């Protein structure tokens, strides 16, 4: 069973959705048959590599003032329920293209999930610059990726085609937000659905494959 997860490091909902999915999978009888594939999706492809305003400040530019505190509080509360210390007052949006390239590289070493987790924590909780190659290289080493090869990936343009291919696939599937889940090529659905809805989608896919 293939579970494609379209995500971006800049998205706090992706951090929450990742851990929500993990909890659902932990109780799913067919979890050993489930393969996660992290699909690149850039929410803000025009962001620069140097940090600017915080994510909270950026949200203030498109969220009504009377709704912003509640929205920030909701993100913080949902994250805390999963043990996540999301701090959008620290996080500063930057380009995630190289982070996505590095995740594509990590997938070839079966470390994509670990790197996605490290990236989300670094950005969402610690406010680190995930466009900085030194930060990316440090995170790559933390999850067990070969440092020299990771450095070569960041120094060049390897896996750029894989990132753009994922974005084309998102367009073909009409994915227009993240986190979005696609199970075995089926219809895309939000990764922020209640756990019981995600479980129901997994059960349907499992029934098709005879997974128990």
PDB file of N, CA, C and O in Angstrom, residues 17-76:
ATOM      1  N   UNK A  17      -0.079  17.056  10.805  1.00  0.00           N
ATOM      2  CA  UNK A  17      -0.615  15.951  10.020  1.00  0.00           C
ATOM      3  C   UNK A  17       0.300  14.747   9.984  1.00  0.00           C
ATOM      4  O   UNK A  17      -0.163  13.600   9.979  1.00  0.00           O
ATOM      5  N   UNK A  18       1.611  14.983   9.950  1.00  0.00           N
ATOM      6  CA  UNK A  18       2.570  13.869   9.951  1.00  0.00           C
ATOM      7  C   UNK A  18       2.414  13.029  11.216  1.00  0.00           C
ATOM      8  O   UNK A  18       2.374  11.796  11.164  1.00  0.00           O
ATOM      9  N   UNK A  19       2.323  13.705  12.345  1.00  0.00           N
ATOM     10  CA  UNK A  19       2.215  12.967  13.610  1.00  0.00           C
ATOM     11  C   UNK A  19       0.829  12.349  13.788  1.00  0.00           C
ATOM     12  O   UNK A  19       0.702  11.282  14.393  1.00  0.00           O
ATOM     13  N   UNK A  20      -0.180  12.993  13.236  1.00  0.00           N
ATOM     14  CA  UNK A  20      -1.513  12.394  13.282  1.00  0.00           C
ATOM     15  C   UNK A  20      -1.537  11.112  12.458  1.00  0.00           C
ATOM     16  O   UNK A  20      -2.081  10.092  12.888  1.00  0.00           O
ATOM     17  N   UNK A  21      -0.926  11.148  11.280  1.00  0.00           N
ATOM     18  CA  UNK A  21      -0.853   9.958  10.427  1.00  0.00           C
ATOM     19  C   UNK A  21      -0.063   8.848  11.115  1.00  0.00           C
ATOM     20  O   UNK A  21      -0.450   7.672  11.071  1.00  0.00           O
ATOM     21  N   UNK A  22       1.038   9.215  11.764  1.00  0.00           N
ATOM     22  CA  UNK A  22       1.845   8.211  12.466  1.00  0.00           C
ATOM     23  C   UNK A  22       1.041   7.504  13.546  1.00  0.00           C
ATOM     24  O   UNK A  22       1.159   6.293  13.738  1.00  0.00           O
ATOM     25  N   UNK A  23       0.220   8.259  14.266  1.00  0.00           N
ATOM     26  CA  UNK A  23      -0.598   7.658  15.319  1.00  0.00           C
ATOM     27  C   UNK A  23      -1.639   6.714  14.733  1.00  0.00           C
ATOM     28  O   UNK A  23      -1.913   5.649  15.297  1.00  0.00           O
ATOM     29  N   UNK A  24      -2.221   7.116  13.606  1.00  0.00           N
ATOM     30  CA  UNK A  24      -3.214   6.254  12.953  1.00  0.00           C
ATOM     31  C   UNK A  24      -2.538   4.968  12.479  1.00  0.00           C
ATOM     32  O   UNK A  24      -3.061   3.860  12.677  1.00  0.00           O
ATOM     33  N   UNK A  25      -1.373   5.103  11.870  1.00  0.00           N
ATOM     34  CA  UNK A  25      -0.669   3.925  11.355  1.00  0.00           C
ATOM     35  C   UNK A  25      -0.221   2.986  12.481  1.00  0.00           C
ATOM     36  O   UNK A  25      -0.147   1.768  12.283  1.00  0.00           O
ATOM     37  N   UNK A  26       0.066   3.532  13.640  1.00  0.00           N
ATOM     38  CA  UNK A  26       0.537   2.697  14.754  1.00  0.00           C
ATOM     39  C   UNK A  26      -0.511   1.660  15.153  1.00  0.00           C
ATOM     40  O   UNK A  26      -0.166   0.571  15.620  1.00  0.00           O
ATOM     41  N   UNK A  27      -1.796   1.986  14.957  1.00  0.00           N
ATOM     42  CA  UNK A  27      -2.876   1.060  15.326  1.00  0.00           C
ATOM     43  C   UNK A  27      -3.484   0.370  14.104  1.00  0.00           C
ATOM     44  O   UNK A  27      -4.509  -0.305  14.229  1.00  0.00           O
ATOM     45  N   UNK A  28      -2.874   0.558  12.941  1.00  0.00           N
ATOM     46  CA  UNK A  28      -3.425   0.009  11.700  1.00  0.00           C
ATOM     47  C   UNK A  28      -2.853  -1.393  11.469  1.00  0.00           C
ATOM     48  O   UNK A  28      -1.625  -1.555  11.398  1.00  0.00           O
ATOM     49  N   UNK A  29      -3.705  -2.412  11.361  1.00  0.00           N
ATOM     50  CA  UNK A  29      -3.198  -3.779  11.194  1.00  0.00           C
ATOM     51  C   UNK A  29      -2.281  -3.959   9.989  1.00  0.00           C
ATOM     52  O   UNK A  29      -1.372  -4.793  10.019  1.00  0.00           O
ATOM     53  N   UNK A  30      -2.514  -3.179   8.938  1.00  0.00           N
ATOM     54  CA  UNK A  30      -1.696  -3.333   7.729  1.00  0.00           C
ATOM     55  C   UNK A  30      -0.511  -2.396   7.671  1.00  0.00           C
ATOM     56  O   UNK A  30       0.044  -2.154   6.592  1.00  0.00           O
ATOM     57  N   UNK A  31      -0.070  -1.885   8.851  1.00  0.00           N
ATOM     58  CA  UNK A  31       1.010  -0.884   8.847  1.00  0.00           C
ATOM     59  C   UNK A  31       2.304  -1.407   8.231  1.00  0.00           C
ATOM     60  O   UNK A  31       3.060  -0.634   7.628  1.00  0.00           O
ATOM     61  N   UNK A  32       2.563  -2.708   8.354  1.00  0.00           N
ATOM     62  CA  UNK A  32       3.806  -3.252   7.795  1.00  0.00           C
ATOM     63  C   UNK A  32       3.772  -3.276   6.269  1.00  0.00           C
ATOM     64  O   UNK A  32       4.820  -3.400   5.629  1.00  0.00           O
ATOM     65  N   UNK A  33       2.570  -3.176   5.697  1.00  0.00           N
ATOM     66  CA  UNK A  33       2.426  -3.167   4.243  1.00  0.00           C
ATOM     67  C   UNK A  33       2.367  -1.748   3.685  1.00  0.00           C
ATOM     68  O   UNK A  33       2.314  -1.558   2.474  1.00  0.00           O
ATOM     69  N   UNK A  34       2.334  -0.757   4.598  1.00  0.00           N
ATOM     70  CA  UNK A  34       2.188   0.639   4.177  1.00  0.00           C
ATOM     71  C   UNK A  34       3.551   1.266   3.911  1.00  0.00           C
ATOM     72  O   UNK A  34       4.454   1.195   4.746  1.00  0.00           O
ATOM     73  N   UNK A  35       3.693   1.868   2.744  1.00  0.00           N
ATOM     74  CA  UNK A  35       4.929   2.566   2.374  1.00  0.00           C
ATOM     75  C   UNK A  35       4.617   4.040   2.214  1.00  0.00           C
ATOM     76  O   UNK A  35       3.742   4.418   1.423  1.00  0.00           O
ATOM     77  N   UNK A  36       5.324   4.895   2.966  1.00  0.00           N
ATOM     78  CA  UNK A  36       5.137   6.341   2.855  1.00  0.00           C
ATOM     79  C   UNK A  36       6.095   6.904   1.819  1.00  0.00           C
ATOM     80  O   UNK A  36       7.286   6.578   1.807  1.00  0.00           O
ATOM     81  N   UNK A  37       5.581   7.760   0.959  1.00  0.00           N
ATOM     82  CA  UNK A  37       6.435   8.470   0.005  1.00  0.00           C
ATOM     83  C   UNK A  37       6.174   9.957   0.164  1.00  0.00           C
ATOM     84  O   UNK A  37       5.056  10.429  -0.036  1.00  0.00           O
ATOM     85  N   UNK A  38       7.219  10.675   0.541  1.00  0.00           N
ATOM     86  CA  UNK A  38       7.096  12.110   0.792  1.00  0.00           C
ATOM     87  C   UNK A  38       7.244  12.867  -0.518  1.00  0.00           C
ATOM     88  O   UNK A  38       8.274  12.808  -1.167  1.00  0.00           O
ATOM     89  N   UNK A  39       6.175  13.570  -0.903  1.00  0.00           N
ATOM     90  CA  UNK A  39       6.120  14.291  -2.163  1.00  0.00           C
ATOM     91  C   UNK A  39       6.354  15.787  -1.944  1.00  0.00           C
ATOM     92  O   UNK A  39       5.722  16.412  -1.091  1.00  0.00           O
ATOM     93  N   UNK A  40       7.238  16.344  -2.730  1.00  0.00           N
ATOM     94  CA  UNK A  40       7.593  17.761  -2.608  1.00  0.00           C
ATOM     95  C   UNK A  40       6.462  18.667  -3.098  1.00  0.00           C
ATOM     96  O   UNK A  40       5.902  18.441  -4.171  1.00  0.00           O
ATOM     97  N   UNK A  41       6.165  19.684  -2.306  1.00  0.00           N
ATOM     98  CA  UNK A  41       5.151  20.677  -2.672  1.00  0.00           C
ATOM     99  C   UNK A  41       5.580  22.006  -2.069  1.00  0.00           C
ATOM    100  O   UNK A  41       5.635  22.133  -0.838  1.00  0.00           O
ATOM    101  N   UNK A  42       5.907  22.976  -2.902  1.00  0.00           N
ATOM    102  CA  UNK A  42       6.351  24.269  -2.400  1.00  0.00           C
ATOM    103  C   UNK A  42       5.178  25.220  -2.239  1.00  0.00           C
ATOM    104  O   UNK A  42       4.545  25.616  -3.218  1.00  0.00           O
ATOM    105  N   UNK A  43       4.899  25.594  -1.018  1.00  0.00           N
ATOM    106  CA  UNK A  43       3.824  26.549  -0.775  1.00  0.00           C
ATOM    107  C   UNK A  43       4.183  27.941  -1.276  1.00  0.00           C
ATOM    108  O   UNK A  43       3.326  28.677  -1.763  1.00  0.00           O
ATOM    109  N   UNK A  44       5.450  28.309  -1.129  1.00  0.00           N
ATOM    110  CA  UNK A  44       5.899  29.652  -1.519  1.00  0.00           C
ATOM    111  C   UNK A  44       7.180  29.530  -2.342  1.00  0.00           C
ATOM    112  O   UNK A  44       8.285  29.774  -1.835  1.00  0.00           O
ATOM    113  N   UNK A  45       7.050  29.144  -3.617  1.00  0.00           N
ATOM    114  CA  UNK A  45       8.246  28.920  -4.442  1.00  0.00           C
ATOM    115  C   UNK A  45       9.096  30.163  -4.669  1.00  0.00           C
ATOM    116  O   UNK A  45      10.256  30.047  -5.071  1.00  0.00           O
ATOM    117  N   UNK A  46       8.538  31.342  -4.400  1.00  0.00           N
ATOM    118  CA  UNK A  46       9.295  32.583  -4.630  1.00  0.00           C
ATOM    119  C   UNK A  46      10.025  33.079  -3.385  1.00  0.00           C
ATOM    120  O   UNK A  46      10.666  34.140  -3.427  1.00  0.00           O
ATOM    121  N   UNK A  47       9.945  32.314  -2.296  1.00  0.00           N
ATOM    122  CA  UNK A  47      10.666  32.733  -1.089  1.00  0.00           C
ATOM    123  C   UNK A  47      12.172  32.735  -1.339  1.00  0.00           C
ATOM    124  O   UNK A  47      12.694  31.941  -2.117  1.00  0.00           O
ATOM    125  N   UNK A  48      12.873  33.617  -0.646  1.00  0.00           N
ATOM    126  CA  UNK A  48      14.333  33.690  -0.751  1.00  0.00           C
ATOM    127  C   UNK A  48      14.986  32.744   0.248  1.00  0.00           C
ATOM    128  O   UNK A  48      14.327  32.175   1.114  1.00  0.00           O
ATOM    129  N   UNK A  49      16.292  32.605   0.141  1.00  0.00           N
ATOM    130  CA  UNK A  49      17.035  31.754   1.076  1.00  0.00           C
ATOM    131  C   UNK A  49      17.326  32.475   2.378  1.00  0.00           C
ATOM    132  O   UNK A  49      17.638  31.835   3.386  1.00  0.00           O
ATOM    133  N   UNK A  50      17.218  33.804   2.381  1.00  0.00           N
ATOM    134  CA  UNK A  50      17.460  34.562   3.609  1.00  0.00           C
ATOM    135  C   UNK A  50      16.128  34.831   4.309  1.00  0.00           C
ATOM    136  O   UNK A  50      15.163  35.253   3.671  1.00  0.00           O
ATOM    137  N   UNK A  51      16.054  34.587   5.620  1.00  0.00           N
ATOM    138  CA  UNK A  51      14.794  34.750   6.347  1.00  0.00           C
ATOM    139  C   UNK A  51      14.326  36.196   6.379  1.00  0.00           C
ATOM    140  O   UNK A  51      15.127  37.135   6.431  1.00  0.00           O
ATOM    141  N   UNK A  52      13.010  36.361   6.358  1.00  0.00           N
ATOM    142  CA  UNK A  52      12.394  37.676   6.482  1.00  0.00           C
ATOM    143  C   UNK A  52      11.515  37.705   7.718  1.00  0.00           C
ATOM    144  O   UNK A  52      11.927  37.263   8.786  1.00  0.00           O
ATOM    145  N   UNK A  53      10.281  38.207   7.582  1.00  0.00           N
ATOM    146  CA  UNK A  53       9.353  38.241   8.714  1.00  0.00           C
ATOM    147  C   UNK A  53       9.034  36.837   9.215  1.00  0.00           C
ATOM    148  O   UNK A  53       9.200  35.850   8.495  1.00  0.00           O
ATOM    149  N   UNK A  54       8.554  36.758  10.434  1.00  0.00           N
ATOM    150  CA  UNK A  54       8.183  35.466  10.991  1.00  0.00           C
ATOM    151  C   UNK A  54       6.915  34.941  10.307  1.00  0.00           C
ATOM    152  O   UNK A  54       6.175  35.701   9.664  1.00  0.00           O
ATOM    153  N   UNK A  55       6.667  33.644  10.492  1.00  0.00           N
ATOM    154  CA  UNK A  55       5.459  33.047   9.930  1.00  0.00           C
ATOM    155  C   UNK A  55       4.212  33.695  10.531  1.00  0.00           C
ATOM    156  O   UNK A  55       3.216  33.912   9.830  1.00  0.00           O
ATOM    157  N   UNK A  56       4.268  34.006  11.822  1.00  0.00           N
ATOM    158  CA  UNK A  56       3.127  34.662  12.465  1.00  0.00           C
ATOM    159  C   UNK A  56       2.881  36.035  11.847  1.00  0.00           C
ATOM    160  O   UNK A  56       1.726  36.420  11.599  1.00  0.00           O
ATOM    161  N   UNK A  57       3.952  36.778  11.573  1.00  0.00           N
ATOM    162  CA  UNK A  57       3.807  38.092  10.943  1.00  0.00           C
ATOM    163  C   UNK A  57       3.273  37.954   9.525  1.00  0.00           C
ATOM    164  O   UNK A  57       2.442  38.759   9.071  1.00  0.00           O
ATOM    165  N   UNK A  58       3.747  36.936   8.817  1.00  0.00           N
ATOM    166  CA  UNK A  58       3.262  36.705   7.456  1.00  0.00           C
ATOM    167  C   UNK A  58       1.778  36.367   7.464  1.00  0.00           C
ATOM    168  O   UNK A  58       1.008  36.829   6.610  1.00  0.00           O
ATOM    169  N   UNK A  59       1.352  35.553   8.433  1.00  0.00           N
ATOM    170  CA  UNK A  59      -0.073  35.193   8.536  1.00  0.00           C
ATOM    171  C   UNK A  59      -0.927  36.421   8.783  1.00  0.00           C
ATOM    172  O   UNK A  59      -2.073  36.495   8.322  1.00  0.00           O
ATOM    173  N   UNK A  60      -0.367  37.392   9.486  1.00  0.00           N
ATOM    174  CA  UNK A  60      -1.129  38.603   9.801  1.00  0.00           C
ATOM    175  C   UNK A  60      -1.474  39.391   8.546  1.00  0.00           C
ATOM    176  O   UNK A  60      -2.444  40.171   8.552  1.00  0.00           O
ATOM    177  N   UNK A  61      -0.707  39.170   7.473  1.00  0.00           N
ATOM    178  CA  UNK A  61      -0.956  39.916   6.236  1.00  0.00           C
ATOM    179  C   UNK A  61      -2.153  39.380   5.456  1.00  0.00           C
ATOM    180  O   UNK A  61      -2.682  40.070   4.586  1.00  0.00           O
ATOM    181  N   UNK A  62      -2.584  38.130   5.754  1.00  0.00           N
ATOM    182  CA  UNK A  62      -3.735  37.583   5.025  1.00  0.00           C
ATOM    183  C   UNK A  62      -4.813  36.992   5.926  1.00  0.00           C
ATOM    184  O   UNK A  62      -5.806  36.439   5.450  1.00  0.00           O
ATOM    185  N   UNK A  63      -4.645  37.135   7.240  1.00  0.00           N
ATOM    186  CA  UNK A  63      -5.646  36.665   8.190  1.00  0.00           C
ATOM    187  C   UNK A  63      -6.295  37.866   8.864  1.00  0.00           C
ATOM    188  O   UNK A  63      -5.590  38.763   9.332  1.00  0.00           O
ATOM    189  N   UNK A  64      -7.627  37.928   8.913  1.00  0.00           N
ATOM    190  CA  UNK A  64      -8.282  39.039   9.608  1.00  0.00           C
ATOM    191  C   UNK A  64      -7.754  39.188  11.034  1.00  0.00           C
ATOM    192  O   UNK A  64      -7.565  38.183  11.728  1.00  0.00           O
ATOM    193  N   UNK A  65      -7.478  40.412  11.464  1.00  0.00           N
ATOM    194  CA  UNK A  65      -6.876  40.633  12.793  1.00  0.00           C
ATOM    195  C   UNK A  65      -7.637  39.970  13.930  1.00  0.00           C
ATOM    196  O   UNK A  65      -7.021  39.499  14.892  1.00  0.00           O
ATOM    197  N   UNK A  66      -8.959  39.912  13.828  1.00  0.00           N
ATOM    198  CA  UNK A  66      -9.736  39.331  14.917  1.00  0.00           C
ATOM    199  C   UNK A  66      -9.654  37.808  14.947  1.00  0.00           C
ATOM    200  O   UNK A  66     -10.021  37.181  15.942  1.00  0.00           O
ATOM    201  N   UNK A  67      -9.152  37.207  13.854  1.00  0.00           N
ATOM    202  CA  UNK A  67      -9.075  35.746  13.786  1.00  0.00           C
ATOM    203  C   UNK A  67      -7.659  35.216  13.981  1.00  0.00           C
ATOM    204  O   UNK A  67      -7.474  34.027  14.244  1.00  0.00           O
ATOM    205  N   UNK A  68      -6.658  36.094  13.830  1.00  0.00           N
ATOM    206  CA  UNK A  68      -5.271  35.644  13.910  1.00  0.00           C
ATOM    207  C   UNK A  68      -4.911  35.010  15.252  1.00  0.00           C
ATOM    208  O   UNK A  68      -4.337  33.908  15.272  1.00  0.00           O
ATOM    209  N   UNK A  69      -5.214  35.624  16.400  1.00  0.00           N
ATOM    210  CA  UNK A  69      -4.833  34.987  17.675  1.00  0.00           C
ATOM    211  C   UNK A  69      -5.435  33.595  17.832  1.00  0.00           C
ATOM    212  O   UNK A  69      -4.762  32.671  18.307  1.00  0.00           O
ATOM    213  N   UNK A  70      -6.694  33.441  17.431  1.00  0.00           N
ATOM    214  CA  UNK A  70      -7.332  32.143  17.550  1.00  0.00           C
ATOM    215  C   UNK A  70      -6.701  31.101  16.652  1.00  0.00           C
ATOM    216  O   UNK A  70      -6.556  29.933  17.038  1.00  0.00           O
ATOM    217  N   UNK A  71      -6.306  31.527  15.436  1.00  0.00           N
ATOM    218  CA  UNK A  71      -5.672  30.593  14.502  1.00  0.00           C
ATOM    219  C   UNK A  71      -4.317  30.142  15.026  1.00  0.00           C
ATOM    220  O   UNK A  71      -3.984  28.953  14.979  1.00  0.00           O
ATOM    221  N   UNK A  72      -3.536  31.081  15.541  1.00  0.00           N
ATOM    222  CA  UNK A  72      -2.230  30.734  16.094  1.00  0.00           C
ATOM    223  C   UNK A  72      -2.393  29.832  17.324  1.00  0.00           C
ATOM    224  O   UNK A  72      -1.629  28.872  17.506  1.00  0.00           O
ATOM    225  N   UNK A  73      -3.388  30.128  18.130  1.00  0.00           N
ATOM    226  CA  UNK A  73      -3.626  29.317  19.329  1.00  0.00           C
ATOM    227  C   UNK A  73      -4.053  27.904  18.949  1.00  0.00           C
ATOM    228  O   UNK A  73      -3.641  26.927  19.589  1.00  0.00           O
ATOM    229  N   UNK A  74      -4.873  27.784  17.902  1.00  0.00           N
ATOM    230  CA  UNK A  74      -5.321  26.464  17.451  1.00  0.00           C
ATOM    231  C   UNK A  74      -4.136  25.625  16.976  1.00  0.00           C
ATOM    232  O   UNK A  74      -4.019  24.440  17.343  1.00  0.00           O
ATOM    233  N   UNK A  75      -3.251  26.230  16.178  1.00  0.00           N
ATOM    234  CA  UNK A  75      -2.067  25.508  15.699  1.00  0.00           C
ATOM    235  C   UNK A  75      -1.220  25.053  16.880  1.00  0.00           C
ATOM    236  O   UNK A  75      -0.762  23.904  16.942  1.00  0.00           O
ATOM    237  N   UNK A  76      -1.006  25.956  17.837  1.00  0.00           N
ATOM    238  CA  UNK A  76      -0.212  25.604  19.009  1.00  0.00           C
ATOM    239  C   UNK A  76      -0.843  24.495  19.827  1.00  0.00           C
ATOM    240  O   UNK A  76      -0.153  23.578  20.285  1.00  0.00           O
TER     241      UNK A  76
END
